[in-house]
Coordinates of C-alpha atoms and ligand atoms in Angstrom, one line a residue:
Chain A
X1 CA 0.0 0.0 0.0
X2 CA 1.6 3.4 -1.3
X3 CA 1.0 6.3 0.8
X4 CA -1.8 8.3 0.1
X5 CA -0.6 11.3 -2.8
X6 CA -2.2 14.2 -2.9
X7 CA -4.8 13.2 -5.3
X8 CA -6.2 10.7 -3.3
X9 CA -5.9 13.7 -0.6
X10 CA -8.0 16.1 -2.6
X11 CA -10.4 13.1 -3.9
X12 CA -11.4 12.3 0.0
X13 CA -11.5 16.0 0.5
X14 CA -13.8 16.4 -2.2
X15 CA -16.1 13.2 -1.1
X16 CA -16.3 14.7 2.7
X17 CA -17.6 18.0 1.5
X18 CA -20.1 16.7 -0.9
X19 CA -21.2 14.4 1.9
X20 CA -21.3 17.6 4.1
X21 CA -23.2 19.4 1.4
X22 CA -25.6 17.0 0.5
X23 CA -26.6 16.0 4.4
X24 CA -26.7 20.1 4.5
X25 CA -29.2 20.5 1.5
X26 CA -31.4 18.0 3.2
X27 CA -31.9 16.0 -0.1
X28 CA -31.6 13.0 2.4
X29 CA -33.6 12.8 5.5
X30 CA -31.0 14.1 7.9
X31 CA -31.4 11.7 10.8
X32 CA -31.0 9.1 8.0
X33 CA -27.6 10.1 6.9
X34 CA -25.9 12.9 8.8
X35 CA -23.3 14.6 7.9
X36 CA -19.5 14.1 8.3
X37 CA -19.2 17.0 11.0
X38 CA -22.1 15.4 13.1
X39 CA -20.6 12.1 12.7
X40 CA -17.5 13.4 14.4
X41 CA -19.3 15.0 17.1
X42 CA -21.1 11.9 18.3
X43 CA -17.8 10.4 18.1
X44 CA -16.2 12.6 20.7
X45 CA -19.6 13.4 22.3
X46 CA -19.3 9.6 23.0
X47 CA -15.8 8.6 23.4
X48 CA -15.7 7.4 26.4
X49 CA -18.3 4.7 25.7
X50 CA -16.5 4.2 22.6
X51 CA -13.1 3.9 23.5
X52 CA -14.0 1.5 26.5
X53 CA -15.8 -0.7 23.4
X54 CA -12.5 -0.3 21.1
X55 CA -10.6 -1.8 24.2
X56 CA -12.9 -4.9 24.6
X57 CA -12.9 -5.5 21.0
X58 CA -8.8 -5.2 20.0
X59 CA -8.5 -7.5 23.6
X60 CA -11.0 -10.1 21.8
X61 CA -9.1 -9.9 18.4
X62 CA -5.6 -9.6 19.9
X63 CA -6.0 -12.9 21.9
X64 CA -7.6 -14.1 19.2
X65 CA -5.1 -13.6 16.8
X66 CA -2.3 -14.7 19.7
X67 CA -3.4 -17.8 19.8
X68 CA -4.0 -18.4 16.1
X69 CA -0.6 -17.0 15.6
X70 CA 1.0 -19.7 18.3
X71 CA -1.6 -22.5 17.2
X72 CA -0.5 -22.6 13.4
X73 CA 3.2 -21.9 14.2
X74 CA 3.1 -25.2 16.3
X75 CA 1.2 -27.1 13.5
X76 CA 3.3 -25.6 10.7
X77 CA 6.6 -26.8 12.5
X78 CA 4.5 -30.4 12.6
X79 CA 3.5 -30.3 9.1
X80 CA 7.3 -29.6 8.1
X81 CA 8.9 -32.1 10.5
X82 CA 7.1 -35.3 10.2
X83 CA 4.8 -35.8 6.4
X84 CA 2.4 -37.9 7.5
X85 CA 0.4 -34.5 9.7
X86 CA 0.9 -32.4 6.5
X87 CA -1.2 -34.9 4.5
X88 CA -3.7 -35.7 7.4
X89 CA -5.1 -32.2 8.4
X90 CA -4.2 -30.1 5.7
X91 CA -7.0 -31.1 3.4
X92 CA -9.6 -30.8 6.9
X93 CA -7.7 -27.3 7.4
X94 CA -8.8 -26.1 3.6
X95 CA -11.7 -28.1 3.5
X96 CA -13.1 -26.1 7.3
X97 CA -12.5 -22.6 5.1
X98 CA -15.7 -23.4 3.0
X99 CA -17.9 -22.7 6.6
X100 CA -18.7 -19.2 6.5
X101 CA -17.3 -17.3 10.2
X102 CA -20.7 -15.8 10.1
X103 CA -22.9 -19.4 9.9
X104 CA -20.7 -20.8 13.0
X105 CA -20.7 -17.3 15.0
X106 CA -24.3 -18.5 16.0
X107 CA -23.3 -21.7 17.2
X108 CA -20.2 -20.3 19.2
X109 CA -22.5 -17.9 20.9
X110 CA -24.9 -21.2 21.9
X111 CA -22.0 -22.9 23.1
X112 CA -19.9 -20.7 25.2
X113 CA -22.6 -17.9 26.0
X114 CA -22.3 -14.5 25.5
X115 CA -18.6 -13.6 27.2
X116 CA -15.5 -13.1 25.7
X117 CA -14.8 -17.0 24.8
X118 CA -17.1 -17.4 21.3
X119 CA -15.8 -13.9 20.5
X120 CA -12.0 -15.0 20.6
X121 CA -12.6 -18.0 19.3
X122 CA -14.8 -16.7 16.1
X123 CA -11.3 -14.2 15.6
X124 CA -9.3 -17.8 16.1
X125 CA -11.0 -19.8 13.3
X126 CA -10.4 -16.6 11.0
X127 CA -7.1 -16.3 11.4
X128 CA -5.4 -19.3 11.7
X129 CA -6.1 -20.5 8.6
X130 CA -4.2 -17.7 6.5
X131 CA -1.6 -17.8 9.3
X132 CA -1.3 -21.3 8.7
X133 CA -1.0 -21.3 4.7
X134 CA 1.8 -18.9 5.0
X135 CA 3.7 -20.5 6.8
X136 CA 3.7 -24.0 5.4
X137 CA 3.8 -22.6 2.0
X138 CA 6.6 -20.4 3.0
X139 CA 8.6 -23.5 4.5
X140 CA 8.1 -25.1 1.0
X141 CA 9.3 -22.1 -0.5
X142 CA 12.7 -22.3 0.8
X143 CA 15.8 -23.5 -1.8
X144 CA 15.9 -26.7 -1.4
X145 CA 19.7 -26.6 -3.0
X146 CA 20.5 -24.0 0.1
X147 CA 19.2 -26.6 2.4
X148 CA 20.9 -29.2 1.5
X149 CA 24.1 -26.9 1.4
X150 CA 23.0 -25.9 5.1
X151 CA 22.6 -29.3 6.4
X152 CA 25.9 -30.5 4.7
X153 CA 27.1 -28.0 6.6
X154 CA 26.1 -29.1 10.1
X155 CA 22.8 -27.4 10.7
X156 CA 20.4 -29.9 12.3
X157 CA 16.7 -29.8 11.9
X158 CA 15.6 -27.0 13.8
X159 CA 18.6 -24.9 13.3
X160 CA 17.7 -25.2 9.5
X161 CA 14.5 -24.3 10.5
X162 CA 15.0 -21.2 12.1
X163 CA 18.0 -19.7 10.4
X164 CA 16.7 -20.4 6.4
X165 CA 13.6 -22.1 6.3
X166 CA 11.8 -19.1 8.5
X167 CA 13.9 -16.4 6.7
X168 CA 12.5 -17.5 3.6
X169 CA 8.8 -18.2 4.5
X170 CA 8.7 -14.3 6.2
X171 CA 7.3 -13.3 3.3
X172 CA 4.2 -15.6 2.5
X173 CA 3.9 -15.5 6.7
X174 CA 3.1 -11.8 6.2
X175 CA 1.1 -12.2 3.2
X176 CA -0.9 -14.7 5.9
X177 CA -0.5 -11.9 8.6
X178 CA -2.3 -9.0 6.7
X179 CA -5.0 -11.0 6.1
X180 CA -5.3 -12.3 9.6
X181 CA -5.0 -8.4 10.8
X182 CA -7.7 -7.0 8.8
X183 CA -10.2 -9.7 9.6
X184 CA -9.3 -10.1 13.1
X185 CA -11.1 -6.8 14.2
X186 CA -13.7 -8.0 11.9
X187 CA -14.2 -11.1 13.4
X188 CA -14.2 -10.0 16.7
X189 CA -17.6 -7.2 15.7
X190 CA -19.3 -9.6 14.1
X191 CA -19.5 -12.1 17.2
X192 CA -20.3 -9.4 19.2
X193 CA -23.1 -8.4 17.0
X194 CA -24.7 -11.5 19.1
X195 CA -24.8 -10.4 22.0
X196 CA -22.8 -9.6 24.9
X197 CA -21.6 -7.7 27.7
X198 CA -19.4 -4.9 25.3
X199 CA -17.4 -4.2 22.3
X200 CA -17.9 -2.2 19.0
X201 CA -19.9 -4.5 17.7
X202 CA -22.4 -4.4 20.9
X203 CA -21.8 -0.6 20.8
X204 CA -22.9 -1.1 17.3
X205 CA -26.6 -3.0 18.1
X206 CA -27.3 -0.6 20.8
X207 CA -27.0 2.8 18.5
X208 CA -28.6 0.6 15.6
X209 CA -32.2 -0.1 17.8
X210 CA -32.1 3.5 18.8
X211 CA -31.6 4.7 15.2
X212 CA -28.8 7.2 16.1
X213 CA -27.2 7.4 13.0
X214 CA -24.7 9.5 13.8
X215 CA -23.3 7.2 16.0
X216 CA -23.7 4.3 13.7
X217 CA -21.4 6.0 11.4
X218 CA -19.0 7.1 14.1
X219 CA -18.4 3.4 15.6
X220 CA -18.3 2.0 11.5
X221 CA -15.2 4.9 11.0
X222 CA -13.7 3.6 14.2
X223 CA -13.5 -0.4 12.9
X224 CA -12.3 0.6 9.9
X225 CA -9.7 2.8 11.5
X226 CA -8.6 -0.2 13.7
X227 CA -8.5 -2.5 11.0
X228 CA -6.2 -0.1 9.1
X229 CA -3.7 0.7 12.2
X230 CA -3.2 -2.9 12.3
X231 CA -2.4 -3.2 8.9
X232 CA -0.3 -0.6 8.8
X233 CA 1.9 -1.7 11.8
X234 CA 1.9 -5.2 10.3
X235 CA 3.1 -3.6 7.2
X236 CA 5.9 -1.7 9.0
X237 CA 6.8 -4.3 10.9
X238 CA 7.2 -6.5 7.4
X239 CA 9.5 -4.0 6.1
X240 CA 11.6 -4.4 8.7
X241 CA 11.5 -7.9 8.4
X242 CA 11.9 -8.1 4.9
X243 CA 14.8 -5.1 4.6
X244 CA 16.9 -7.4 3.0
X245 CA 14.8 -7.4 0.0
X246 CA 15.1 -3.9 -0.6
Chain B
X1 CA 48.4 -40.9 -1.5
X2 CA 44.9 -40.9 -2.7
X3 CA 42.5 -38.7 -0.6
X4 CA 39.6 -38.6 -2.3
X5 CA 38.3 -41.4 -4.9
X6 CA 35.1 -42.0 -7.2
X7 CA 34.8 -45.8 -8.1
X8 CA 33.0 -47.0 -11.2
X9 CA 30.0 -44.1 -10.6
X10 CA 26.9 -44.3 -13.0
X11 CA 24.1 -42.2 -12.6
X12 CA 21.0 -41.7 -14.3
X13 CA 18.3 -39.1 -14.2
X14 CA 14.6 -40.9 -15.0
X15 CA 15.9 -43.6 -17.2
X16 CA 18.2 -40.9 -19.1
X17 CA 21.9 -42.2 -18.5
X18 CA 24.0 -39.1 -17.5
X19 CA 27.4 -40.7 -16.2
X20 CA 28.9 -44.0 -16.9
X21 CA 31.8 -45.9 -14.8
X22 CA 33.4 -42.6 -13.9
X23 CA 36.8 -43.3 -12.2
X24 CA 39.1 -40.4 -10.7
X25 CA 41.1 -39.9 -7.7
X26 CA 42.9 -36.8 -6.5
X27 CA 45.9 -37.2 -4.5
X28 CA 46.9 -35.3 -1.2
X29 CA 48.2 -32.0 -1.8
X30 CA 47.3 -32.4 -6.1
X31 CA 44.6 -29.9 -7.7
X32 CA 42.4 -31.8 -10.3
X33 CA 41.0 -30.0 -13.0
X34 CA 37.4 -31.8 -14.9
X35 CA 36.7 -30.6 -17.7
X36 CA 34.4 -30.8 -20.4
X37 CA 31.9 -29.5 -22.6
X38 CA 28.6 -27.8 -20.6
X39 CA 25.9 -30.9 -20.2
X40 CA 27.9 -33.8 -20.2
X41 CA 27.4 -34.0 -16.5
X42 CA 30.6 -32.5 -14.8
X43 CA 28.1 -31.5 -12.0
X44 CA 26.2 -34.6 -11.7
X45 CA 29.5 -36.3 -10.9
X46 CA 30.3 -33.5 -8.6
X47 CA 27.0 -33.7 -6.7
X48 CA 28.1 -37.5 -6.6
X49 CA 31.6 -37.4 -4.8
X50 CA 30.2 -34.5 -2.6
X51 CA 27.9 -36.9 -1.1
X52 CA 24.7 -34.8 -1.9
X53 CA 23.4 -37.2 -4.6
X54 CA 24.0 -41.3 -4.5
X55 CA 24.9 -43.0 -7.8
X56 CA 23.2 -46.0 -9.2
X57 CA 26.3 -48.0 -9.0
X58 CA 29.8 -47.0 -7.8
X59 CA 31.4 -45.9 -4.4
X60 CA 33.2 -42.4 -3.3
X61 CA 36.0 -43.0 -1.0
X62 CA 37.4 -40.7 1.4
X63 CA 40.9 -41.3 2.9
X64 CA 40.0 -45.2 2.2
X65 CA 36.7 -44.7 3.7
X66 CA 33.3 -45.4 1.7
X67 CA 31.5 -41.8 2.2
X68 CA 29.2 -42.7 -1.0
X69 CA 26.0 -40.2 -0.4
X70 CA 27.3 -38.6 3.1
X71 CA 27.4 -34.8 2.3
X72 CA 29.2 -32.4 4.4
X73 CA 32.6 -34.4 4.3
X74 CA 34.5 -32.0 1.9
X75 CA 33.8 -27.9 0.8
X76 CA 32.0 -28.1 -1.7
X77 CA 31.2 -25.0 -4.2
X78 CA 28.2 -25.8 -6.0
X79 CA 28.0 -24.3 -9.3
X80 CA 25.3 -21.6 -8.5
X81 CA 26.5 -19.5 -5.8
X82 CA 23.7 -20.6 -2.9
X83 CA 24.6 -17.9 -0.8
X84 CA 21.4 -17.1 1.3
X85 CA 19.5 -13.9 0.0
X86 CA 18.8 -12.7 3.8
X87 CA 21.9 -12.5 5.4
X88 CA 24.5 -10.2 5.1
X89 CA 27.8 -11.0 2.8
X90 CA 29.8 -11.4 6.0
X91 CA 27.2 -13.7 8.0
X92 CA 26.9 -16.0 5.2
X93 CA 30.7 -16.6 5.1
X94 CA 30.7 -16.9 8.4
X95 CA 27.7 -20.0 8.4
X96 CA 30.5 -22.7 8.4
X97 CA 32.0 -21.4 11.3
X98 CA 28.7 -20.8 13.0
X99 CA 27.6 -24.6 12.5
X100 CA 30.7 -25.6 13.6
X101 CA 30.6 -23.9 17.4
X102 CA 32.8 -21.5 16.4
X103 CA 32.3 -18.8 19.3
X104 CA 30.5 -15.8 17.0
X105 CA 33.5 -12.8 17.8
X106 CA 36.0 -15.5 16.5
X107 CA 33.6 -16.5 13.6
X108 CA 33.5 -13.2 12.7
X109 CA 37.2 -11.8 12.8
X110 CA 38.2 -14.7 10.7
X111 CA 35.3 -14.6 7.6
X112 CA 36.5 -10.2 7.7
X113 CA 40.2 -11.5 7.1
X114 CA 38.9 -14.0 4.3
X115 CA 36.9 -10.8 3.1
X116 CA 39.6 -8.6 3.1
X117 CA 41.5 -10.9 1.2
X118 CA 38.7 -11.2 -1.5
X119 CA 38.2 -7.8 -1.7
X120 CA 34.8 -8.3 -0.3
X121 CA 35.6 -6.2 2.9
X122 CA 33.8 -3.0 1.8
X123 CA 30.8 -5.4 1.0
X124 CA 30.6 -6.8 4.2
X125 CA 27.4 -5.7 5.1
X126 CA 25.6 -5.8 1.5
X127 CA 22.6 -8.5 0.9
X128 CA 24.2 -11.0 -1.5
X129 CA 20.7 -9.6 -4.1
X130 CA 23.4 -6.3 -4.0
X131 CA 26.4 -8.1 -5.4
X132 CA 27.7 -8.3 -8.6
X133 CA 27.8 -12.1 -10.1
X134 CA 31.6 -12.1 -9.7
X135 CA 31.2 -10.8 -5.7
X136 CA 28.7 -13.8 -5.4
X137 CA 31.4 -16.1 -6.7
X138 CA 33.8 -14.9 -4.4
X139 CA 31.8 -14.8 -1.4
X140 CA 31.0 -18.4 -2.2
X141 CA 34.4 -19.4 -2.5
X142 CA 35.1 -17.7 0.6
X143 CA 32.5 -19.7 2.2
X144 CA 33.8 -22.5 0.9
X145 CA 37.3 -22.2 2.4
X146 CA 35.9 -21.6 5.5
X147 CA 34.3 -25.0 5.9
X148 CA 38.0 -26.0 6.9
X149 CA 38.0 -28.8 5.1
X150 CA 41.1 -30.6 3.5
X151 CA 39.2 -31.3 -0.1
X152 CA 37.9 -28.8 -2.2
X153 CA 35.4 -29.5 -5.2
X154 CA 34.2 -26.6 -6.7
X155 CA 32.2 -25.9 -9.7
X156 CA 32.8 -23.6 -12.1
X157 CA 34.6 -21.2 -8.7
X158 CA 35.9 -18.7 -11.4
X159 CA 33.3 -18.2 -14.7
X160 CA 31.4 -15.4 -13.3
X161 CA 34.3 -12.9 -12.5
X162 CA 36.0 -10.4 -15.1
X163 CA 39.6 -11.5 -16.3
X164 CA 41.6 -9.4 -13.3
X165 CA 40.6 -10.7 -10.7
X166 CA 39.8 -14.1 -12.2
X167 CA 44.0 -14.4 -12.5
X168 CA 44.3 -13.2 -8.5
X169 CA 41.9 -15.3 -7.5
X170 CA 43.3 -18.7 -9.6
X171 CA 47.0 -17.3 -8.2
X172 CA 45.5 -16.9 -4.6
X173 CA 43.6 -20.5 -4.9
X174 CA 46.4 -22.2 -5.8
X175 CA 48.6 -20.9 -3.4
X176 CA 46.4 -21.6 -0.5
X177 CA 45.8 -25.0 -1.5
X178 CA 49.4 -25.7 -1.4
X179 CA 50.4 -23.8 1.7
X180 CA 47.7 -25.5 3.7
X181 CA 48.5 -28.8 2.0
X182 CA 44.8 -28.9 1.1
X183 CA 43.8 -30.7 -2.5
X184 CA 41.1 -30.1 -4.8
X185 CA 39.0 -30.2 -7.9
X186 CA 37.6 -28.2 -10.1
X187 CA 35.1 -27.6 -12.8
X188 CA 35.6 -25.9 -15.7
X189 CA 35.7 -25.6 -19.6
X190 CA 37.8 -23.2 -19.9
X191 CA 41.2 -25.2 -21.1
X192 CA 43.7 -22.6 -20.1
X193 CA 42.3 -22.5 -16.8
X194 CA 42.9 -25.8 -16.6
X195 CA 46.2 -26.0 -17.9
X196 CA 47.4 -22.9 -15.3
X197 CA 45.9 -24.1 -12.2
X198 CA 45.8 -27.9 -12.4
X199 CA 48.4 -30.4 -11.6
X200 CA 46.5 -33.4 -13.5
X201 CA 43.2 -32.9 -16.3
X202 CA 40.4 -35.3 -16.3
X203 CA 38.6 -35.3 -19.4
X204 CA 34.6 -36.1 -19.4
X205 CA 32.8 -36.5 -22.4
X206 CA 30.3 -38.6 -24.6
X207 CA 27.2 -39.0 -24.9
X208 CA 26.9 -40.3 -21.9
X209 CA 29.7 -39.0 -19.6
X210 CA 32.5 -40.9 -19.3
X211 CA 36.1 -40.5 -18.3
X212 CA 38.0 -40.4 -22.3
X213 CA 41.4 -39.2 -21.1
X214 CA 44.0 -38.1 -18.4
X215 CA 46.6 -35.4 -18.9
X216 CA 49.2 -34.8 -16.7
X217 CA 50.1 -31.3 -16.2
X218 CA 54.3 -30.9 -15.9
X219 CA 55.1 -27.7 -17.3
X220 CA 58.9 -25.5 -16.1
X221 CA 56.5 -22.5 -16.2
X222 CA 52.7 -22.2 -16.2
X223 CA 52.7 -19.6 -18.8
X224 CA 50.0 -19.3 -21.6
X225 CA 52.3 -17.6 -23.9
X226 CA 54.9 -20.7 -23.2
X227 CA 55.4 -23.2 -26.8
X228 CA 55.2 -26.1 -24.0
X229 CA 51.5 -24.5 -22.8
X230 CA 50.5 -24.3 -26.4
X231 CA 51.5 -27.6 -27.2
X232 CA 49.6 -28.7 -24.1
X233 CA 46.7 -27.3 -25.1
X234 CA 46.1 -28.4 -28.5
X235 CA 46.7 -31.7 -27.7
X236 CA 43.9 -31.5 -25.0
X237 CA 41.5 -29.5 -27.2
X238 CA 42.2 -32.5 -29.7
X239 CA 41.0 -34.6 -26.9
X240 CA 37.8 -33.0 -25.9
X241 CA 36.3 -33.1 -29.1
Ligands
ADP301 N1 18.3 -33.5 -11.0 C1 18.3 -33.8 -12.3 N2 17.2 -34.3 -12.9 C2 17.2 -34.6 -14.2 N3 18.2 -34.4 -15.1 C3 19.3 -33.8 -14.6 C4 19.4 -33.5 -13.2 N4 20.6 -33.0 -13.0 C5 21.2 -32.9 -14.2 N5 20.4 -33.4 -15.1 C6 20.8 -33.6 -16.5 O1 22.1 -34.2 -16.6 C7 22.8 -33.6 -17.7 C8 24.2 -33.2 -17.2 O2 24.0 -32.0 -16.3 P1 25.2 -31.4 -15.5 O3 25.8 -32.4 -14.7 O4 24.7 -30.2 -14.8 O5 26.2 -31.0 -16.7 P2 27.4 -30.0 -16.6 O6 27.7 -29.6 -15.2 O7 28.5 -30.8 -17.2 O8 27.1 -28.8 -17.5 C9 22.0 -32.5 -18.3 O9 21.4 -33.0 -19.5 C10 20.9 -32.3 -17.2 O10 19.7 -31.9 -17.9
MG302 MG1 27.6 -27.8 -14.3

């Protein structure tokens, strides 16, 4: 993702006036769609509220993620070392992405109630899959002539692993990560969406029974902006990873 | 005294017979030179007494010992330059040492001096996807010394650099060879680099590979301008053919 030029600048510009303009002119009803300056207002108006939501929601996604993160590094390792677990739970691994997140959130919410545990769990079964793909497919990636070179060398099994074949799979791991980023803040909102104690996407339910608009628009700016800070540090942190590809 | 020794190897890639009853030995303190024309399987053989690959048929002996299909028991230079795209010039020279246990300030004072002596000092801390071919090839090479083996097969170590420091580095690997009392072989198909650097000349060629003549280097001066090294030469370029 480039940085934003100017263009895009005066494009977004242009957009938020129009939007200002046109929720001005009244040519929508204006509790339907209010305008970008009331949208900001009910976001500081309630920031407190929402900021004690963002909390509950990154905690739900960050675990989430955590333990996707630490799950399919464990498998991966597995799937690398010994055959046999590559070829017995891949295929269950790609065949469980055809369940959409949002038919099982239901049953999650049935199962563990309405605390945190269906929530981290929803952002779990969303993430580790991308996690996991990049990571085996980035062990695979690895030259298999520089392997061979590293073993011949000395390098046992896990010092192979960790000096070249994780070096190499850094980059399909962050293709992984990205995903896993932008749909863990996701994930999380949409399990919260059924029910619970707090969390954007309760936050979210609330403002959408009492038709406050204005706050509808305010929490949907705030996901968004989440989702994008996280992708954005992922990014940075890839580069930092990856400087030797510069 | 033979130190290294390929017995009666024959390998063949799905069906496709590459190599045929190759026999050569290289003698302690001796640099071998194999050379032939690209394809006939100079590297096949190579990835054969380097333990990475097993022949159909044959053995590789090492100091009398069978080593057939055990890598990791002599440097070996593969042909491309495998030098790992995310670590620095100076930590990938300094794997061997690493592997080995060497403590890391040691490692690391002794893959600078091999550096320095490659002219690779400046690029110490350049990703090898910043180095020019012939850098690669050095770097490589350096690697390669580092191992600390006693036999040296390396492919091609000298066809990507530019003709200067292709002489300093034939003149340097030749010296170090003999002072250490190391021995080696090497690939090429370039005859004159044969003819400068090698005490003995295998010859592979044929359809399928095969060992079609030996040529014993004994020249009063290794000099390509030399009647002796001319003579030399045609009759191995009569040979190759
Ligand atoms: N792993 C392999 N699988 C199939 N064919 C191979 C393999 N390695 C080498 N060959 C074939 O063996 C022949 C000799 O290759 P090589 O030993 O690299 O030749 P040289 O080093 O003399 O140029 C070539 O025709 C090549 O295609
Ligand atoms: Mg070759």
């Amino acid at each position: 993702m480039k940085k934003f030029k100017l263009w895009d600048k005066a494009v977004i510009v242009f957009i938020l006036i129009l939007w200002q303009v046109v929720g001005m002119l009244e040519i929508v009803p204006a509790f339907m769609l209010p305008t970008p300056i009331e949208v900001l207002v009910a976001l500081i108006g309630d920031w407190k509220l929402i900021g004690e939501s963002c909390l509950i929601t990154l905690y739900e996604a960050f675990t989430g993620m955590g333990a996707a993160l630490l799950v399919s590094l464990v498998l991966a390792i597995c799937m690398d070392r010994f055959k046999f677990v590559h070829e017995a739970l891949f295929p269950i691994c790609v065949v469980s992405q055809t369940i959409p997140t949002i038919a099982i959130a239901p049953l999650l919410v049935l199962w563990f109630g309405f605390g945190v545990t269906p929530k981290v769990l929803l952002v779990f079964l969303t993430c580790f899959f991308p996690l996991l793909v990049g990571l085996v497919s980035g062990f695979d990636s690895a030259d298999k002539n520089v392997l061979r070179l590293y073993r011949s060398m000395g390098g046992g099994y896990f010092k192979t692993l960790f000096d070249v074949k994780f070096p190499y799979a850094m980059e399909s791991f962050f293709a992984g990560l990205k995903v896993s980023a932008s749909y863990s803040i996701v994930g999380a909102v949409i399990a919260e969406w059924l029910g619970g104690d707090g969390g954007l996407g309760v936050y979210m339910t609330r403002v959408r029974k009492s038709f406050q608009f204005d706050k509808m628009f305010a929490v949907i700016i705030v996901v968004s902006a989440l989702s994008l800070l996280l992708m954005k540090f992922v990014e940075k942190l890839q580069n930092r990873v990856l400087k030797w590809k510069q | 005294m033979v130190i290294l020794e390929g017995k009666g190897l024959t390998k063949s890639f799905d069906g496709n017979k590459i190599i045929e009853n190759v026999s050569l030995n290289l003698k302690k303190g001796e640099i071998v030179s194999l050379l032939g024309v690209s394809g006939v399987g100079k590297t096949t053989l190579f990835n054969l007494l380097s333990g990475l690959d097993v022949p159909d048929t044959g053995e590789v002996y090492l100091n009398g010992e069978a080593v057939t299909g055990m890598p990791g028991k002599v440097g070996y230079m593969q042909q491309s330059d495998l030098l790992l795209p995310f670590k620095t010039t100076l930590e990938n020279v300094m794997i061997p040492l690493i592997l080995k246990g060497v403590d890391k300030k040691e490692a690391k004072a002794r893959a600078e001096a091999i550096l320095t002596e490659f002219s690779l000092f400046e690029s110490r801390s350049l990703y090898p996807g910043k180095l020019s071919g012939g850098m690669r090839q050095r770097a490589a090479l350096a690697r390669t010394f580092l191992t600390g083996c006693s036999v040296f097969l390396l492919d091609e170590p000298f066809s990507a650099l530019d003709a200067l420091t292709r002489g300093e580095m034939q003149r340097w690997f030749r010296n170090v060879i003999k002072e250490k009392g190391a021995s080696g072989v090497f690939i090429t198909h370039d005859v004159d680099e044969a003819i400068l650097l090698s005490d003995r000349i295998y010859i592979l060629s044929g359809e399928v590979g095969s060992i079609t003549a030996e040529v014993q280097v004994e020249l009063k001066e290794r000099d390509a301008f030399e009647s002796e090294f001319i003579e030399l030469k045609k009759a191995i370029l009569e040979k190759v053919k």
